[in-house]
PDB file of C-alpha atoms and ligand atoms in Angstrom:
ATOM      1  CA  UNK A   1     108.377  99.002  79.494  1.00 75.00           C
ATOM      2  CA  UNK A   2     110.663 100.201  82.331  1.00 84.00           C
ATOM      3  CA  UNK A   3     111.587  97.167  84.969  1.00 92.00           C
ATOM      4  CA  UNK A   4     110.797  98.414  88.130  1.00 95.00           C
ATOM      5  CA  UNK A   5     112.668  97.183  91.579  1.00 97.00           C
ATOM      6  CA  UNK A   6     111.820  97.136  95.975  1.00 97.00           C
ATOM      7  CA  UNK A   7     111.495  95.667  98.713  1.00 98.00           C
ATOM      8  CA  UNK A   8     108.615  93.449  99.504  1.00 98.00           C
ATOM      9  CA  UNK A   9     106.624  91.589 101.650  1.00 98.00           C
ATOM     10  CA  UNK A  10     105.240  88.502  99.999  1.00 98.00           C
ATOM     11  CA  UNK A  11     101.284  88.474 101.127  1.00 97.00           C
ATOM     12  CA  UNK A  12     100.171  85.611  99.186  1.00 95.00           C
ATOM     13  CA  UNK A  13     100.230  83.919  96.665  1.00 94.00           C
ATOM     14  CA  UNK A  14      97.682  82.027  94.150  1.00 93.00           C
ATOM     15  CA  UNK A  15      98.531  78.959  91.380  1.00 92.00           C
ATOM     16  CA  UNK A  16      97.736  80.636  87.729  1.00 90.00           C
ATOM     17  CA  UNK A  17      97.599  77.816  85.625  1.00 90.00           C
ATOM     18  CA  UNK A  18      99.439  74.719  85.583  1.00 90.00           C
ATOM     19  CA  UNK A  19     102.698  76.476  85.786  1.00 92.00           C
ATOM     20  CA  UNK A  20     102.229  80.262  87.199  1.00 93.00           C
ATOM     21  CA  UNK A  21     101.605  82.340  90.183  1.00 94.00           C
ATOM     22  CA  UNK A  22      99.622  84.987  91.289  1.00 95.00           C
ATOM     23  CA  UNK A  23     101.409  86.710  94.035  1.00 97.00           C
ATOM     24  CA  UNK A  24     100.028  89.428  96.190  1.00 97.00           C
ATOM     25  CA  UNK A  25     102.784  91.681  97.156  1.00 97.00           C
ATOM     26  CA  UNK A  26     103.310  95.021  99.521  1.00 98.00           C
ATOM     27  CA  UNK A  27     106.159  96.506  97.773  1.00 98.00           C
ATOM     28  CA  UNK A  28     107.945  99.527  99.653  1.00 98.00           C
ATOM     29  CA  UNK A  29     108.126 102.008  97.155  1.00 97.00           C
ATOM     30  CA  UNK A  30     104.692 101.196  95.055  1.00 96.00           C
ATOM     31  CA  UNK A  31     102.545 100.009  97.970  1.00 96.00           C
ATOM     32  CA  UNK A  32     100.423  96.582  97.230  1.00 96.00           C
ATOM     33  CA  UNK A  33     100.372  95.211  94.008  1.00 96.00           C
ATOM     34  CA  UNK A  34      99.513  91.568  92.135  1.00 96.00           C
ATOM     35  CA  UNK A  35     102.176  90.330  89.913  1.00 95.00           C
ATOM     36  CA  UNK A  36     102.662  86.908  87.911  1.00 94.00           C
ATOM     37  CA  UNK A  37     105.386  84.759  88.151  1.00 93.00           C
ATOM     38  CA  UNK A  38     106.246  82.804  85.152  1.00 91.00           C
ATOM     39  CA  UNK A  39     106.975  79.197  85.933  1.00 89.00           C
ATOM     40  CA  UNK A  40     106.203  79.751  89.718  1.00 91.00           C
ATOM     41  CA  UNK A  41     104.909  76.454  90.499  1.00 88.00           C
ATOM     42  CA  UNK A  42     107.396  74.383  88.695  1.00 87.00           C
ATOM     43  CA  UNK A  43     110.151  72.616  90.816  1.00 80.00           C
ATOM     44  CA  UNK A  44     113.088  74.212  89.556  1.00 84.00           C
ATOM     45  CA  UNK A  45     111.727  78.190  89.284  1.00 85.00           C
ATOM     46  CA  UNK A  46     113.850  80.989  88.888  1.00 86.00           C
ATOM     47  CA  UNK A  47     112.214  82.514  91.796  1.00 89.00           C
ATOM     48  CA  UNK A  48     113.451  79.399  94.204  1.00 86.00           C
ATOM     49  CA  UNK A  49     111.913  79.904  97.326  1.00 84.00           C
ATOM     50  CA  UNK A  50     111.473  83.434  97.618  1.00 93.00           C
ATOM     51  CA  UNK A  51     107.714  83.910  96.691  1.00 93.00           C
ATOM     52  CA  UNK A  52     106.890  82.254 100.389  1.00 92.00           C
ATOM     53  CA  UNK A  53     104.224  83.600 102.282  1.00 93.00           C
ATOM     54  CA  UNK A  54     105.529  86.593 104.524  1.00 96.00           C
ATOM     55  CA  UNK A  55     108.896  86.537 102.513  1.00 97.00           C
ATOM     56  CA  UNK A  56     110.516  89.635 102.738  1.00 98.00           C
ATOM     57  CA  UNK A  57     112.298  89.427  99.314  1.00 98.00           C
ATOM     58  CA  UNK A  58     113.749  92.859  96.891  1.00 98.00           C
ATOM     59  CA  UNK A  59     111.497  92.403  93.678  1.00 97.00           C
ATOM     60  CA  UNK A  60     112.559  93.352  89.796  1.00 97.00           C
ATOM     61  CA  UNK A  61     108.805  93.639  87.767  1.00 96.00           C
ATOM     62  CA  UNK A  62     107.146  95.090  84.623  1.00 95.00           C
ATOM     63  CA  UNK A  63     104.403  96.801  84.509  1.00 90.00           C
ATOM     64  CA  UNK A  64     101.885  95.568  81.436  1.00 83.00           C
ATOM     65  CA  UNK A  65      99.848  98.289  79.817  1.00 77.00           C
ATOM     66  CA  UNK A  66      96.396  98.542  80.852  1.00 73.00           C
ATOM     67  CA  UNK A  67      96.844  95.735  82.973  1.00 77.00           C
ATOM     68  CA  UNK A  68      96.523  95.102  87.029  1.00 85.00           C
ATOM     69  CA  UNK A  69      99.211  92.309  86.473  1.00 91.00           C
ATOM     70  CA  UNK A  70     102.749  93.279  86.875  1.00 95.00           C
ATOM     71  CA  UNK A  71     105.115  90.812  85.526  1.00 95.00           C
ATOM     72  CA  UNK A  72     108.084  90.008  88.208  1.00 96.00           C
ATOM     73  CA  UNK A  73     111.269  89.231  86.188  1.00 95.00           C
ATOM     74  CA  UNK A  74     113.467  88.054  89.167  1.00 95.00           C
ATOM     75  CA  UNK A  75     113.634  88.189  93.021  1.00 96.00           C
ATOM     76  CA  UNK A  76     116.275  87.744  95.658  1.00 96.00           C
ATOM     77  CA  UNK A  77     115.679  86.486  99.203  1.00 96.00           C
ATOM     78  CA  UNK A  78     116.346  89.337 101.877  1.00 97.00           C
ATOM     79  CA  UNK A  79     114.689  87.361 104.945  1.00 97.00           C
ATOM     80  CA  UNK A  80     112.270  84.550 105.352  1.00 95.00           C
ATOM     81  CA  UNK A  81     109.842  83.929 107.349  1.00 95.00           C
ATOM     82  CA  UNK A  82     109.456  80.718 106.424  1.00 93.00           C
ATOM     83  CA  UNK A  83     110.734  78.657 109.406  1.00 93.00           C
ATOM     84  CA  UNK A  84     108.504  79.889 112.040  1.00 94.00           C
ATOM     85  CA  UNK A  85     105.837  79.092 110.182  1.00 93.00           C
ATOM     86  CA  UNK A  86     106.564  75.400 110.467  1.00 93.00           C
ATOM     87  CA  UNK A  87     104.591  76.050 114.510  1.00 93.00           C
ATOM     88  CA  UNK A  88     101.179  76.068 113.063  1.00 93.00           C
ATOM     89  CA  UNK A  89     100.001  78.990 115.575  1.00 93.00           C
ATOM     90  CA  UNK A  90     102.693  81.112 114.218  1.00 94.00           C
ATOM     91  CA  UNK A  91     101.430  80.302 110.571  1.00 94.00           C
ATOM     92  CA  UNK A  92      98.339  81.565 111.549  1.00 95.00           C
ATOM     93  CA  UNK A  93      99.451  84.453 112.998  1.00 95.00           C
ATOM     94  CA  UNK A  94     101.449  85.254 110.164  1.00 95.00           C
ATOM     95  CA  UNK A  95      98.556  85.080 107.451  1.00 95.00           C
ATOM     96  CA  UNK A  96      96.693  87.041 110.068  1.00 96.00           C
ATOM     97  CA  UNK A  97      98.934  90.279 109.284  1.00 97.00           C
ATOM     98  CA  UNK A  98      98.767  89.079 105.695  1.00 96.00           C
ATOM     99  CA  UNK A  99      94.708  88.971 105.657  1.00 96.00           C
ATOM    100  CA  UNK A 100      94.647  92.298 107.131  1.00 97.00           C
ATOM    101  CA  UNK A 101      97.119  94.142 105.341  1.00 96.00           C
ATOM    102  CA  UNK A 102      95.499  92.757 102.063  1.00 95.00           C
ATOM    103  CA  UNK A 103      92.043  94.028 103.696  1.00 95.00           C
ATOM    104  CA  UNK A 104      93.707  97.417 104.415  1.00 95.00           C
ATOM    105  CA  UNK A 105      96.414  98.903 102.238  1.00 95.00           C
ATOM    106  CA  UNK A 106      95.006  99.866  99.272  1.00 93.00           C
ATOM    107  CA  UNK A 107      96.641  99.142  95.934  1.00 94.00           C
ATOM    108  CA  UNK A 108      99.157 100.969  94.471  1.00 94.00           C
ATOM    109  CA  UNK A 109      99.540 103.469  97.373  1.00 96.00           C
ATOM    110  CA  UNK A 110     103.076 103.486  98.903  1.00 97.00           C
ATOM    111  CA  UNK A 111     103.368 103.554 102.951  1.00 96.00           C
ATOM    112  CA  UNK A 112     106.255 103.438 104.495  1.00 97.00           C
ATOM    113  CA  UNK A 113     105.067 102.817 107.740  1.00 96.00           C
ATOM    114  CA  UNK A 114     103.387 100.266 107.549  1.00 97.00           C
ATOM    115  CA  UNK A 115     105.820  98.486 105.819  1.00 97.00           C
ATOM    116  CA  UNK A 116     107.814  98.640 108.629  1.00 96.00           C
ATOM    117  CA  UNK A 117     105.089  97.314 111.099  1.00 96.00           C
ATOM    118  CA  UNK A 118     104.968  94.268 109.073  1.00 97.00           C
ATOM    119  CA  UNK A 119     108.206  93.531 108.759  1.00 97.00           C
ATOM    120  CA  UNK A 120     108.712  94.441 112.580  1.00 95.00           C
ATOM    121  CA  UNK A 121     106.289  92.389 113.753  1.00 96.00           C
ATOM    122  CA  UNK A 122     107.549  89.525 111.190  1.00 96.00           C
ATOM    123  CA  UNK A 123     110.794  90.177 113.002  1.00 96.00           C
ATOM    124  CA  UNK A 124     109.597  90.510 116.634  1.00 94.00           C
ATOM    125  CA  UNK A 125     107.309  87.157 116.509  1.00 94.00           C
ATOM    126  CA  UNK A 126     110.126  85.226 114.543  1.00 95.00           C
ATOM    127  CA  UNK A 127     112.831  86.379 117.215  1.00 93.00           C
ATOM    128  CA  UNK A 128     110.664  85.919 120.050  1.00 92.00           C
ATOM    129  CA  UNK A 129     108.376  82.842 119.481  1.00 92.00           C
ATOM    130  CA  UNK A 130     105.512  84.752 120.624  1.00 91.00           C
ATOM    131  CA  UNK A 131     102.654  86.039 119.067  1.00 92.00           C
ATOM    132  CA  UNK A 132     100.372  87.568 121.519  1.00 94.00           C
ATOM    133  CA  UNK A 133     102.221  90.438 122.265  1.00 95.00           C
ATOM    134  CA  UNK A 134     103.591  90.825 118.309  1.00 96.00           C
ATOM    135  CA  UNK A 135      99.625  90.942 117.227  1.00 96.00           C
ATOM    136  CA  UNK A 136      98.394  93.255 119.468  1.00 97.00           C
ATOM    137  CA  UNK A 137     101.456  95.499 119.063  1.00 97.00           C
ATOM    138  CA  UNK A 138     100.633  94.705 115.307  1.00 98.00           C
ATOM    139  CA  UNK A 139      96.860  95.520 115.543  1.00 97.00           C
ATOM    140  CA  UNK A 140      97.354  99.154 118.292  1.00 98.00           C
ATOM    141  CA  UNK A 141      99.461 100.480 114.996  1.00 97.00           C
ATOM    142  CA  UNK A 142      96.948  99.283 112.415  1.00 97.00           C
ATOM    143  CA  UNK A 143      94.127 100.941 113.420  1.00 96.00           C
ATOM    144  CA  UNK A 144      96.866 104.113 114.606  1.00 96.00           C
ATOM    145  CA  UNK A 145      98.022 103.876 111.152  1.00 95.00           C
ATOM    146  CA  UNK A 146      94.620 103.847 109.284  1.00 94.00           C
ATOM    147  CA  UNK A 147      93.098 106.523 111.667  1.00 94.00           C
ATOM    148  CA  UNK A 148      90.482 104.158 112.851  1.00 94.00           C
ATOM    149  CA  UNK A 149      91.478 104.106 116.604  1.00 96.00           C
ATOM    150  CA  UNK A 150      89.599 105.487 119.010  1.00 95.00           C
ATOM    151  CA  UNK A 151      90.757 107.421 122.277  1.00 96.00           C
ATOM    152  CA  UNK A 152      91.281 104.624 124.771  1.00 97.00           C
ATOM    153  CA  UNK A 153      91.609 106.901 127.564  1.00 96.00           C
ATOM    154  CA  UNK A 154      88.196 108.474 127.933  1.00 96.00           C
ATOM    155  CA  UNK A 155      84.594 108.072 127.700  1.00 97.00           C
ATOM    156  CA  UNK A 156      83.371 109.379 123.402  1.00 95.00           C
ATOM    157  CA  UNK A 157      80.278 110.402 125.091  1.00 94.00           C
ATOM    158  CA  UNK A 158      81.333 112.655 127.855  1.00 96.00           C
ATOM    159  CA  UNK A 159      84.693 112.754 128.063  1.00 96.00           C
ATOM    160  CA  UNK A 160      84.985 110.720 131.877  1.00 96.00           C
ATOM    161  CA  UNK A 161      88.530 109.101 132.414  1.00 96.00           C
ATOM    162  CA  UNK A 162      88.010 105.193 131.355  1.00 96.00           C
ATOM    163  CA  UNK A 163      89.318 104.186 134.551  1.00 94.00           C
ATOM    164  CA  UNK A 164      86.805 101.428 135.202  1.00 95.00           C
ATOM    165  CA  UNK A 165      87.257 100.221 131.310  1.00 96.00           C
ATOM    166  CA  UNK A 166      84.919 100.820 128.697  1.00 97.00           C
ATOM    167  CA  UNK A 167      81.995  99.567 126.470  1.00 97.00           C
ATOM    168  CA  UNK A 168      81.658  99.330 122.511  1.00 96.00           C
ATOM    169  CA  UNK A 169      79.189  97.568 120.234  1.00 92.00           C
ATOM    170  CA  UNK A 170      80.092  95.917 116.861  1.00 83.00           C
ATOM    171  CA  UNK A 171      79.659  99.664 114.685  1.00 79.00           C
ATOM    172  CA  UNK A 172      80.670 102.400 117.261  1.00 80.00           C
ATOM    173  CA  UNK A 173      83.816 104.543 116.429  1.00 78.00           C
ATOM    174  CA  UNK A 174      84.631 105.157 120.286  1.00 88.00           C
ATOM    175  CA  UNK A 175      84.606 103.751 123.795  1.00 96.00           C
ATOM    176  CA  UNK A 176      81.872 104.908 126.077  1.00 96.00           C
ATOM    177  CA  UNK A 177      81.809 104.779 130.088  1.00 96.00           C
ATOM    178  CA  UNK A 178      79.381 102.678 132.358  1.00 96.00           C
ATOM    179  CA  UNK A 179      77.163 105.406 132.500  1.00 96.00           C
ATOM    180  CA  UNK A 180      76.917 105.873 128.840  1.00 95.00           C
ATOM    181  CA  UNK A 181      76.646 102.781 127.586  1.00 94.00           C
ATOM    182  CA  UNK A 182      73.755 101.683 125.893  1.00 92.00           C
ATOM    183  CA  UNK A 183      71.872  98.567 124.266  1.00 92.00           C
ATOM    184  CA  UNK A 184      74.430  98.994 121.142  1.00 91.00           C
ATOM    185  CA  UNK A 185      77.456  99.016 123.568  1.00 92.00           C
ATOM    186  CA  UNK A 186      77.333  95.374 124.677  1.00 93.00           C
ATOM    187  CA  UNK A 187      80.731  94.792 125.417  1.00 96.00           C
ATOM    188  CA  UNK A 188      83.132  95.385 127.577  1.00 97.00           C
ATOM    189  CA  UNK A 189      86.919  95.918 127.826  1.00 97.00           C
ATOM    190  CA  UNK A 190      88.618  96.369 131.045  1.00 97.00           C
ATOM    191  CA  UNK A 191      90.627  99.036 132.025  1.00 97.00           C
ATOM    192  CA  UNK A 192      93.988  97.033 132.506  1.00 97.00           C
ATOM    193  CA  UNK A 193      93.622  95.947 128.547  1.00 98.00           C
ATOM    194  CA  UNK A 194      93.119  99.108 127.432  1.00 98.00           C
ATOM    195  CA  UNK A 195      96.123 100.759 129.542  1.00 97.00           C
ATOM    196  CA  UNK A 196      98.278  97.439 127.917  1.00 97.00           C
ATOM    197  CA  UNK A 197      97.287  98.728 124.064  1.00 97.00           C
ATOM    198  CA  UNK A 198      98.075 102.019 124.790  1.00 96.00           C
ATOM    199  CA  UNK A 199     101.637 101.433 125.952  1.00 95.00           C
ATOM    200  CA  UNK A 200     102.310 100.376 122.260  1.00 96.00           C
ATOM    201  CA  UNK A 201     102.236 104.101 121.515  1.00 94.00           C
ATOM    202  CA  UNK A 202     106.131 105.453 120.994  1.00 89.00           C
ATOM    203  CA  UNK A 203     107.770 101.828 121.725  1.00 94.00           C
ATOM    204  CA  UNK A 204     109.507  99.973 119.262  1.00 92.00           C
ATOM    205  CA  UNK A 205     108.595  96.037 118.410  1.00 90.00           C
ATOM    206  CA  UNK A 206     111.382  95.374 120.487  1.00 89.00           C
ATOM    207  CA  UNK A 207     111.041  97.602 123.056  1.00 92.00           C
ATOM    208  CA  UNK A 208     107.877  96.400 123.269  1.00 92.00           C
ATOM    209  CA  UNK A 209     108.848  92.850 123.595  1.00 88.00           C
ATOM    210  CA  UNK A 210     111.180  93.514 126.066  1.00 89.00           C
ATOM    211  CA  UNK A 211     108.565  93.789 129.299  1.00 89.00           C
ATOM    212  CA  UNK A 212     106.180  90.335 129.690  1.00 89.00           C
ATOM    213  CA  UNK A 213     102.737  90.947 129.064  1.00 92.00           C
ATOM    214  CA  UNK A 214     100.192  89.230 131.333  1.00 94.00           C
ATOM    215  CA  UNK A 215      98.406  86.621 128.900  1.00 93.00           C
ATOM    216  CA  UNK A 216      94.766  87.262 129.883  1.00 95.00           C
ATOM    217  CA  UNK A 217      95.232  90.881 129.418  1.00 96.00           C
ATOM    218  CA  UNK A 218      97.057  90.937 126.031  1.00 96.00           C
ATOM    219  CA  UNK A 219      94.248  88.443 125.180  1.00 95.00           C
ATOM    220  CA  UNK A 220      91.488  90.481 126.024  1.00 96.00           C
ATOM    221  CA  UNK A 221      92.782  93.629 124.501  1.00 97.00           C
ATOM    222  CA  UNK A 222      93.725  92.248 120.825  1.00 96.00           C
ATOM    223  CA  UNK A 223      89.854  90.892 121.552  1.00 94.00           C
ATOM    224  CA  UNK A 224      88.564  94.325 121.667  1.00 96.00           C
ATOM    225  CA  UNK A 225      91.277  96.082 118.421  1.00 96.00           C
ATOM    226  CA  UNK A 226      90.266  93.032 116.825  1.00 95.00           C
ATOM    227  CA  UNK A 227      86.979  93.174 116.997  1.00 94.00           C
ATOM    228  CA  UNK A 228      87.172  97.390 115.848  1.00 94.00           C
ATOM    229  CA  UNK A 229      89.907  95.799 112.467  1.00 94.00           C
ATOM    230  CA  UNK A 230      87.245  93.139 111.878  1.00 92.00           C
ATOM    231  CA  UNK A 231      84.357  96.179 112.165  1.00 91.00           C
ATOM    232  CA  UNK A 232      85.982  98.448 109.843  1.00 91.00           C
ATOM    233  CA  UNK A 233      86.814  95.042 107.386  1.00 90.00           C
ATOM    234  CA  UNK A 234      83.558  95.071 107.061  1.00 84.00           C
ATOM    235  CA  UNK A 235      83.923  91.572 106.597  1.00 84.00           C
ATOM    236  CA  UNK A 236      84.694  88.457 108.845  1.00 88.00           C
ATOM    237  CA  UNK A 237      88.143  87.802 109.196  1.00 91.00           C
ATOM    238  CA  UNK A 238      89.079  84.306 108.006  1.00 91.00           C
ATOM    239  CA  UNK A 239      92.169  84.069 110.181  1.00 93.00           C
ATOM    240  CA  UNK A 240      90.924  85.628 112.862  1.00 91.00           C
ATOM    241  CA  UNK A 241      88.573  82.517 113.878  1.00 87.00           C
ATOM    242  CA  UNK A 242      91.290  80.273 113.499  1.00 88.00           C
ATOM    243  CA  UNK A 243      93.223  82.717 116.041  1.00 86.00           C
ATOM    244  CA  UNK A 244      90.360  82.459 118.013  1.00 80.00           C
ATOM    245  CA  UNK A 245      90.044  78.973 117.597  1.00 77.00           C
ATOM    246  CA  UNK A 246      92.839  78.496 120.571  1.00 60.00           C
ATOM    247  CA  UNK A 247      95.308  79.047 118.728  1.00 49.00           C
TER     248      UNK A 247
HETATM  249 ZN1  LIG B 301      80.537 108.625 129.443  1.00 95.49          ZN
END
């Protein structure tokens, strides 16, 4: 069987056994993928500490015939993300990206780009210490990526600039005006948050990190893309209440 070899982004990982790991990976070239690791959870592993949560790591596997499983033969460190996780808000944060890219890029299906979110908002929240701006920079491009995100600049219903905010409900696609809204439009996102997410669009992580973002509006606009992630999940978020839970 041909040994395969990326880049990587270590998602999670799972004890197998006394001795093994499961680890969920998002590989660069062959998109997400589960692999063992042999010996994983012994002290002295081949794989020292490179199998980390959010390790960004260059991976050597086998594939098994007519088996999910790859097999990884060896790893190398390329950058960890291990330190900043030692703040236990950024830890959160962290499995945060991990929950949702595991929620949203399929297996096996290669995507360059958002590879590169990850790893720049890895990069942007370990450089900067922040993670408010890094996750809603992190969730605008999600839903951007996955075509789930709706115009932010005008009413779905008739069209009307959003310039007083907008209203969505748990299962609508769009954002509807004051005068459209309706019993299954409950809530509300003002105008200033939805101006902040859109100024994601053509900035870089650190472009983006380079202007301060008013807390209360950052906050309230990762509310509203993170309520439309959790909606198209279709299934709670498990980090996201810890996030939620002042974190
Ligand atoms: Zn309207």
């Amino acid at each position: 069987m041909p040994l395969r070899e990326g880049e990587a982004i270590v998602l999670r990982t799972y004890r197998l056994g006394e001795a093994d790991k499961i680890v969920s990976l998002f590989t660069r070239p062959f998109g997400r993928l589960r692999a063992a690791a042999a010996g994983a959870q012994r002290a002295r592993t081949r794989y020292g500490g490179t199998l980390e949560p959010l390790s960004y790591i260059r991976v050597w596997f086998y594939e098994r015939e007519n088996r999910d499983l790859v097999r990884i033969n060896s790893t190398e460190l390329v950058e960890s993300f291990f330190d900043m996780q030692k703040d236990y808000r950024m830890q959160v944060a962290a499995q945060y990206v991990a929950e949702v890219a595991e929620r949203f890029f399929p297996e096996r299906q290669a995507n360059d780009r958002a590879f590169r979110l990850l790893l720049g908002v890895l990069r942007a929240m370990k450089r900067s210490g922040e993670l408010g701006a890094p996750l809603l920079y992190f969730d605008y491009w999600l839903l951007r990526l996955e075509g789930f995100l709706p115009d932010l600049t005008r009413c779905a219903a008739c069209g009307r600039v959003l310039d007083d905010g907008g209203y969505y409900g748990p299962a609508s696609e769009g954002l509807c005006c004051a005068d459209c809204r309706t019993p299954t439009t409950p809530r509300a996102v003002a105008a200033s948050a939805l101006e902040l997410a859109e100024s994601a669009r053509g900035v870089t992580p650190e472009q983006w990190l380079g202007t301060s973002k008013p807390a209360a509006v950052c906050a309230a606009a990762r509310r509203f893309l993170e309520d439309l992630i959790e909606a198209h999940a279709e299934k709670k978020l498990i980090t996201r209440e810890l996030l939620d839970a002042g974190v």
